[in-house]
Short mmCIF file of N, CA, C and O in Angstrom, two decimals:
data_model
loop_
_atom_site.label_atom_id
_atom_site.label_comp_id
_atom_site.label_asym_id
_atom_site.label_seq_id
_atom_site.Cartn_x
_atom_site.Cartn_y
_atom_site.Cartn_z
N MET D 1 -20.14 15.85 20.42
CA MET D 1 -19.71 15.77 19.04
C MET D 1 -20.12 17.05 18.31
O MET D 1 -21.20 17.56 18.51
N ASP D 2 -19.27 17.49 17.43
CA ASP D 2 -19.54 18.70 16.66
C ASP D 2 -19.72 18.35 15.20
O ASP D 2 -19.12 17.41 14.69
N GLN D 3 -20.54 19.15 14.54
CA GLN D 3 -20.74 18.99 13.10
C GLN D 3 -19.56 19.61 12.37
O GLN D 3 -19.17 20.74 12.66
N ILE D 4 -18.98 18.86 11.45
CA ILE D 4 -17.89 19.40 10.64
C ILE D 4 -18.52 20.02 9.41
O ILE D 4 -19.18 19.34 8.62
N PRO D 5 -18.36 21.34 9.20
CA PRO D 5 -19.04 22.01 8.09
C PRO D 5 -18.64 21.46 6.73
O PRO D 5 -17.47 21.24 6.46
N GLY D 6 -19.64 21.22 5.89
CA GLY D 6 -19.39 20.82 4.52
C GLY D 6 -19.19 19.34 4.30
O GLY D 6 -19.22 18.88 3.18
N LEU D 7 -18.98 18.56 5.35
CA LEU D 7 -18.75 17.14 5.15
C LEU D 7 -19.97 16.28 5.45
O LEU D 7 -20.05 15.16 5.02
N GLY D 8 -20.92 16.81 6.21
CA GLY D 8 -22.17 16.10 6.42
C GLY D 8 -22.09 14.93 7.37
O GLY D 8 -22.89 14.03 7.29
N TYR D 9 -21.15 14.88 8.26
CA TYR D 9 -21.10 13.83 9.26
C TYR D 9 -20.60 14.41 10.57
O TYR D 9 -20.05 15.49 10.62
N ARG D 10 -20.82 13.65 11.61
CA ARG D 10 -20.42 14.11 12.93
C ARG D 10 -19.18 13.35 13.36
O ARG D 10 -19.07 12.16 13.16
N ALA D 11 -18.26 14.07 13.96
CA ALA D 11 -17.00 13.44 14.39
C ALA D 11 -16.57 14.07 15.71
O ALA D 11 -16.83 15.24 15.95
N PRO D 12 -15.93 13.29 16.57
CA PRO D 12 -15.44 13.87 17.82
C PRO D 12 -14.30 14.84 17.55
O PRO D 12 -13.44 14.59 16.71
N MET D 13 -14.31 15.93 18.27
CA MET D 13 -13.28 16.94 18.06
C MET D 13 -12.21 16.89 19.16
O MET D 13 -11.25 17.61 19.10
N THR D 14 -12.40 16.04 20.16
CA THR D 14 -11.46 16.02 21.27
C THR D 14 -10.39 14.94 21.13
O THR D 14 -9.24 15.18 21.42
N ALA D 15 -10.77 13.75 20.71
CA ALA D 15 -9.82 12.65 20.63
C ALA D 15 -9.50 12.34 19.16
O ALA D 15 -10.35 12.46 18.30
N LEU D 16 -8.28 11.94 18.92
CA LEU D 16 -7.86 11.57 17.58
C LEU D 16 -8.27 10.14 17.30
O LEU D 16 -7.89 9.22 18.02
N ASP D 17 -9.06 9.97 16.27
CA ASP D 17 -9.47 8.63 15.86
C ASP D 17 -8.42 8.09 14.90
O ASP D 17 -8.22 8.63 13.82
N LYS D 18 -7.75 7.03 15.29
CA LYS D 18 -6.64 6.51 14.50
C LYS D 18 -7.09 5.61 13.35
O LYS D 18 -6.32 5.37 12.43
N ARG D 19 -8.31 5.11 13.40
CA ARG D 19 -8.75 4.17 12.37
C ARG D 19 -8.71 4.76 10.97
O ARG D 19 -8.18 4.13 10.05
N PRO D 20 -9.25 5.97 10.70
CA PRO D 20 -9.17 6.52 9.35
C PRO D 20 -7.73 6.72 8.87
O PRO D 20 -7.43 6.50 7.70
N ILE D 21 -6.86 7.10 9.78
CA ILE D 21 -5.45 7.31 9.40
C ILE D 21 -4.81 5.99 9.00
O ILE D 21 -4.12 5.89 7.98
N LEU D 22 -5.06 4.95 9.79
CA LEU D 22 -4.49 3.64 9.48
C LEU D 22 -5.06 3.06 8.19
O LEU D 22 -4.34 2.46 7.39
N VAL D 23 -6.36 3.24 7.98
CA VAL D 23 -6.98 2.76 6.74
C VAL D 23 -6.39 3.50 5.54
O VAL D 23 -6.04 2.88 4.52
N PHE D 24 -6.25 4.82 5.65
CA PHE D 24 -5.68 5.61 4.56
C PHE D 24 -4.26 5.15 4.24
O PHE D 24 -3.91 4.91 3.08
N LEU D 25 -3.42 5.03 5.26
CA LEU D 25 -2.04 4.61 5.03
C LEU D 25 -1.96 3.21 4.46
O LEU D 25 -1.17 2.95 3.54
N GLY D 26 -2.77 2.30 4.98
CA GLY D 26 -2.77 0.93 4.47
C GLY D 26 -3.19 0.85 3.02
O GLY D 26 -2.53 0.19 2.21
N LEU D 27 -4.29 1.52 2.67
CA LEU D 27 -4.75 1.52 1.28
C LEU D 27 -3.74 2.18 0.35
O LEU D 27 -3.47 1.68 -0.74
N THR D 28 -3.20 3.31 0.79
CA THR D 28 -2.26 4.03 -0.07
C THR D 28 -1.00 3.22 -0.34
O THR D 28 -0.59 3.06 -1.50
N PHE D 29 -0.39 2.68 0.70
CA PHE D 29 0.84 1.92 0.50
C PHE D 29 0.57 0.62 -0.26
O PHE D 29 1.35 0.25 -1.14
N ALA D 30 -0.52 -0.08 0.06
CA ALA D 30 -0.82 -1.33 -0.63
C ALA D 30 -1.07 -1.09 -2.12
O ALA D 30 -0.52 -1.81 -2.97
N ALA D 31 -1.87 -0.08 -2.45
CA ALA D 31 -2.16 0.19 -3.86
C ALA D 31 -0.92 0.66 -4.61
O ALA D 31 -0.67 0.24 -5.75
N THR D 32 -0.13 1.52 -3.97
CA THR D 32 1.07 2.02 -4.63
C THR D 32 2.09 0.91 -4.87
O THR D 32 2.64 0.77 -5.97
N PHE D 33 2.36 0.10 -3.83
CA PHE D 33 3.31 -0.99 -4.00
C PHE D 33 2.82 -2.00 -5.02
O PHE D 33 3.60 -2.53 -5.81
N ALA D 34 1.52 -2.29 -5.03
CA ALA D 34 0.97 -3.25 -5.99
C ALA D 34 1.12 -2.73 -7.43
O ALA D 34 1.56 -3.47 -8.32
N LEU D 35 0.78 -1.48 -7.64
CA LEU D 35 0.88 -0.92 -9.00
C LEU D 35 2.32 -0.79 -9.44
O LEU D 35 2.67 -1.17 -10.56
N GLU D 36 3.18 -0.28 -8.57
CA GLU D 36 4.60 -0.15 -8.93
C GLU D 36 5.23 -1.52 -9.16
O GLU D 36 6.04 -1.69 -10.06
N GLY D 37 4.88 -2.49 -8.33
CA GLY D 37 5.40 -3.84 -8.51
C GLY D 37 4.95 -4.46 -9.83
O GLY D 37 5.74 -5.10 -10.53
N ALA D 38 3.68 -4.25 -10.17
CA ALA D 38 3.17 -4.78 -11.44
C ALA D 38 3.84 -4.10 -12.62
O ALA D 38 4.17 -4.75 -13.62
N LEU D 39 4.05 -2.79 -12.52
CA LEU D 39 4.71 -2.08 -13.62
C LEU D 39 6.16 -2.52 -13.79
O LEU D 39 6.64 -2.73 -14.91
N THR D 40 6.86 -2.67 -12.68
CA THR D 40 8.26 -3.10 -12.74
C THR D 40 8.36 -4.55 -13.23
O THR D 40 9.21 -4.87 -14.06
N ALA D 41 7.47 -5.41 -12.75
CA ALA D 41 7.48 -6.80 -13.19
C ALA D 41 7.09 -6.91 -14.66
O ALA D 41 7.54 -7.82 -15.37
N GLY D 42 6.28 -5.96 -15.12
CA GLY D 42 5.87 -5.97 -16.52
C GLY D 42 6.91 -5.41 -17.47
O GLY D 42 6.71 -5.39 -18.67
N GLY D 43 8.00 -4.91 -16.93
CA GLY D 43 9.09 -4.45 -17.79
C GLY D 43 9.26 -2.95 -17.87
O GLY D 43 10.02 -2.49 -18.72
N LEU D 44 8.59 -2.18 -17.05
CA LEU D 44 8.79 -0.74 -17.07
C LEU D 44 10.20 -0.43 -16.61
O LEU D 44 10.64 -0.87 -15.55
N ARG D 45 10.94 0.31 -17.45
CA ARG D 45 12.32 0.64 -17.12
C ARG D 45 12.48 2.15 -17.11
O ARG D 45 11.69 2.89 -17.67
N PHE D 46 13.52 2.59 -16.48
CA PHE D 46 13.81 4.01 -16.39
C PHE D 46 15.18 4.33 -16.98
O PHE D 46 15.88 5.19 -16.50
N ASP D 47 15.56 3.61 -18.03
CA ASP D 47 16.85 3.88 -18.64
C ASP D 47 16.65 4.59 -19.98
O ASP D 47 15.54 4.93 -20.37
N GLY D 48 17.70 4.83 -20.71
CA GLY D 48 17.64 5.59 -21.94
C GLY D 48 17.04 4.87 -23.12
O GLY D 48 16.84 5.48 -24.18
N ASP D 49 16.73 3.58 -23.01
CA ASP D 49 16.20 2.82 -24.14
C ASP D 49 14.69 2.94 -24.30
O ASP D 49 14.13 2.38 -25.22
N VAL D 50 14.03 3.60 -23.39
CA VAL D 50 12.58 3.75 -23.49
C VAL D 50 12.23 5.20 -23.77
O VAL D 50 13.05 6.10 -23.57
N LEU D 51 11.04 5.40 -24.23
CA LEU D 51 10.56 6.77 -24.44
C LEU D 51 10.65 7.55 -23.14
O LEU D 51 10.33 7.04 -22.07
N ARG D 52 11.05 8.76 -23.20
CA ARG D 52 11.21 9.57 -21.99
C ARG D 52 9.89 9.82 -21.27
O ARG D 52 9.86 9.96 -20.08
N SER D 53 8.79 9.87 -22.02
CA SER D 53 7.51 10.20 -21.38
C SER D 53 6.79 8.98 -20.81
O SER D 53 5.93 9.13 -19.96
N ALA D 54 7.12 7.77 -21.26
CA ALA D 54 6.38 6.59 -20.82
C ALA D 54 6.45 6.37 -19.30
O ALA D 54 5.41 6.23 -18.66
N PRO D 55 7.63 6.34 -18.67
CA PRO D 55 7.66 6.16 -17.22
C PRO D 55 7.00 7.34 -16.49
O PRO D 55 6.35 7.14 -15.47
N ALA D 56 7.13 8.52 -17.02
CA ALA D 56 6.54 9.68 -16.35
C ALA D 56 5.03 9.60 -16.34
O ALA D 56 4.38 9.99 -15.35
N LEU D 57 4.43 9.08 -17.41
CA LEU D 57 2.97 8.96 -17.43
C LEU D 57 2.48 7.94 -16.42
O LEU D 57 1.45 8.13 -15.78
N TRP D 58 3.21 6.83 -16.28
CA TRP D 58 2.82 5.84 -15.27
C TRP D 58 2.99 6.40 -13.86
O TRP D 58 2.16 6.18 -12.99
N LEU D 59 4.06 7.13 -13.64
CA LEU D 59 4.27 7.73 -12.32
C LEU D 59 3.23 8.79 -12.04
O LEU D 59 2.80 8.97 -10.90
N LEU D 60 2.79 9.50 -13.06
CA LEU D 60 1.71 10.47 -12.90
C LEU D 60 0.43 9.77 -12.44
O LEU D 60 -0.27 10.26 -11.55
N ALA D 61 0.15 8.62 -13.02
CA ALA D 61 -1.03 7.85 -12.60
C ALA D 61 -0.90 7.37 -11.15
O ALA D 61 -1.87 7.39 -10.39
N VAL D 62 0.30 6.97 -10.77
CA VAL D 62 0.53 6.50 -9.40
C VAL D 62 0.33 7.64 -8.39
O VAL D 62 -0.13 7.41 -7.27
N MET D 63 0.60 8.86 -8.79
CA MET D 63 0.45 10.00 -7.89
C MET D 63 -1.01 10.28 -7.53
O MET D 63 -1.28 10.98 -6.55
N TRP D 64 -1.94 9.75 -8.28
CA TRP D 64 -3.36 9.93 -7.95
C TRP D 64 -3.82 9.01 -6.82
O TRP D 64 -4.87 9.23 -6.23
N ILE D 65 -3.05 7.99 -6.51
CA ILE D 65 -3.47 7.00 -5.51
C ILE D 65 -3.74 7.63 -4.15
O ILE D 65 -4.79 7.36 -3.55
N PRO D 66 -2.87 8.46 -3.58
CA PRO D 66 -3.18 9.03 -2.26
C PRO D 66 -4.46 9.88 -2.25
O PRO D 66 -5.24 9.80 -1.29
N GLY D 67 -4.70 10.62 -3.29
CA GLY D 67 -5.92 11.42 -3.34
C GLY D 67 -7.18 10.57 -3.41
O GLY D 67 -8.17 10.84 -2.74
N LEU D 68 -7.13 9.54 -4.24
CA LEU D 68 -8.28 8.65 -4.35
C LEU D 68 -8.53 7.87 -3.08
O LEU D 68 -9.68 7.67 -2.67
N THR D 69 -7.47 7.42 -2.42
CA THR D 69 -7.66 6.69 -1.17
C THR D 69 -8.14 7.63 -0.06
O THR D 69 -8.86 7.19 0.84
N ALA D 70 -7.76 8.89 -0.11
CA ALA D 70 -8.29 9.85 0.87
C ALA D 70 -9.79 10.01 0.69
O ALA D 70 -10.55 10.05 1.69
N LEU D 71 -10.27 10.07 -0.55
CA LEU D 71 -11.71 10.15 -0.80
C LEU D 71 -12.42 8.89 -0.34
O LEU D 71 -13.48 8.95 0.29
N LEU D 72 -11.84 7.73 -0.66
CA LEU D 72 -12.45 6.46 -0.22
C LEU D 72 -12.49 6.35 1.30
O LEU D 72 -13.48 5.88 1.86
N THR D 73 -11.43 6.77 1.95
CA THR D 73 -11.40 6.72 3.42
C THR D 73 -12.46 7.64 4.01
O THR D 73 -13.17 7.26 4.94
N ALA D 74 -12.57 8.84 3.49
CA ALA D 74 -13.57 9.78 3.99
C ALA D 74 -14.98 9.24 3.77
O ALA D 74 -15.84 9.38 4.64
N LYS D 75 -15.21 8.60 2.65
CA LYS D 75 -16.54 8.07 2.35
C LYS D 75 -16.85 6.82 3.15
O LYS D 75 -17.90 6.72 3.78
N MET D 76 -15.96 5.85 3.15
CA MET D 76 -16.25 4.55 3.74
C MET D 76 -16.04 4.50 5.26
O MET D 76 -16.84 3.92 5.96
N VAL D 77 -14.97 5.10 5.73
CA VAL D 77 -14.65 4.98 7.15
C VAL D 77 -15.30 6.10 7.97
O VAL D 77 -15.87 5.85 9.02
N GLU D 78 -15.20 7.32 7.47
CA GLU D 78 -15.70 8.45 8.23
C GLU D 78 -17.15 8.78 7.93
O GLU D 78 -17.75 9.61 8.60
N GLY D 79 -17.73 8.19 6.90
CA GLY D 79 -19.14 8.38 6.59
C GLY D 79 -19.48 9.71 5.93
O GLY D 79 -20.60 10.18 6.02
N ALA D 80 -18.54 10.32 5.24
CA ALA D 80 -18.80 11.58 4.55
C ALA D 80 -19.75 11.33 3.37
O ALA D 80 -19.79 10.24 2.81
N THR D 81 -20.51 12.34 3.02
CA THR D 81 -21.40 12.24 1.88
C THR D 81 -20.66 12.67 0.61
O THR D 81 -19.71 13.44 0.68
N TRP D 82 -21.12 12.15 -0.54
CA TRP D 82 -20.49 12.54 -1.79
C TRP D 82 -20.68 14.04 -2.04
O TRP D 82 -19.82 14.70 -2.58
N ARG D 83 -21.83 14.57 -1.62
CA ARG D 83 -22.08 16.00 -1.80
C ARG D 83 -21.10 16.81 -0.95
O ARG D 83 -20.57 17.83 -1.41
N GLY D 84 -20.87 16.38 0.28
CA GLY D 84 -19.91 17.07 1.13
C GLY D 84 -18.50 17.01 0.58
O GLY D 84 -17.76 17.99 0.64
N LEU D 85 -18.13 15.86 0.02
CA LEU D 85 -16.81 15.74 -0.59
C LEU D 85 -16.69 16.60 -1.84
O LEU D 85 -15.66 17.21 -2.08
N ALA D 86 -17.76 16.66 -2.63
CA ALA D 86 -17.73 17.50 -3.84
C ALA D 86 -17.58 18.97 -3.45
O ALA D 86 -16.83 19.71 -4.09
N ASP D 87 -18.29 19.39 -2.42
CA ASP D 87 -18.15 20.78 -1.96
C ASP D 87 -16.73 21.06 -1.48
O ASP D 87 -16.18 22.13 -1.74
N ALA D 88 -16.12 20.09 -0.80
CA ALA D 88 -14.76 20.29 -0.29
C ALA D 88 -13.74 20.32 -1.44
O ALA D 88 -12.73 21.00 -1.33
N LEU D 89 -14.02 19.62 -2.52
CA LEU D 89 -13.08 19.54 -3.64
C LEU D 89 -13.18 20.72 -4.61
O LEU D 89 -12.33 20.86 -5.48
N LEU D 90 -14.23 21.52 -4.50
CA LEU D 90 -14.39 22.62 -5.44
C LEU D 90 -13.31 23.69 -5.29
O LEU D 90 -12.99 24.38 -6.24
N LEU D 91 -12.77 23.81 -4.09
CA LEU D 91 -11.68 24.75 -3.83
C LEU D 91 -12.01 26.16 -4.31
O LEU D 91 -11.26 26.78 -5.05
N ARG D 92 -13.15 26.63 -3.88
CA ARG D 92 -13.58 27.97 -4.27
C ARG D 92 -12.95 28.99 -3.33
O ARG D 92 -13.28 29.04 -2.16
N PRO D 93 -12.06 29.83 -3.81
CA PRO D 93 -11.47 30.83 -2.95
C PRO D 93 -12.53 31.86 -2.55
O PRO D 93 -13.35 32.27 -3.34
N GLY D 94 -12.49 32.26 -1.31
CA GLY D 94 -13.38 33.29 -0.82
C GLY D 94 -14.75 32.80 -0.43
O GLY D 94 -15.62 33.59 -0.11
N SER D 95 -15.00 31.48 -0.43
CA SER D 95 -16.33 31.02 -0.06
C SER D 95 -16.33 30.39 1.31
O SER D 95 -15.34 30.07 1.88
#
């Protein structure tokens, strides 16, 4: 096993572990379908009778779901530390 720099956990580098991928996809699709279903059932429409920005703001919120589930998957399934995730999210060019 090799240490993955910046994430603070050890992972095999030879075989693909499918569990994190399946957890990520399951969480992402379940959360997205649940939120979109609740919004649609609650009356969110995309026609000309509603404010133009209202559906866009809800869709903007829905777009955060894959990123948040990626963080949850890295933390819960792969055992990453919050410090390692914070370092990875800083996106410092040249470091």
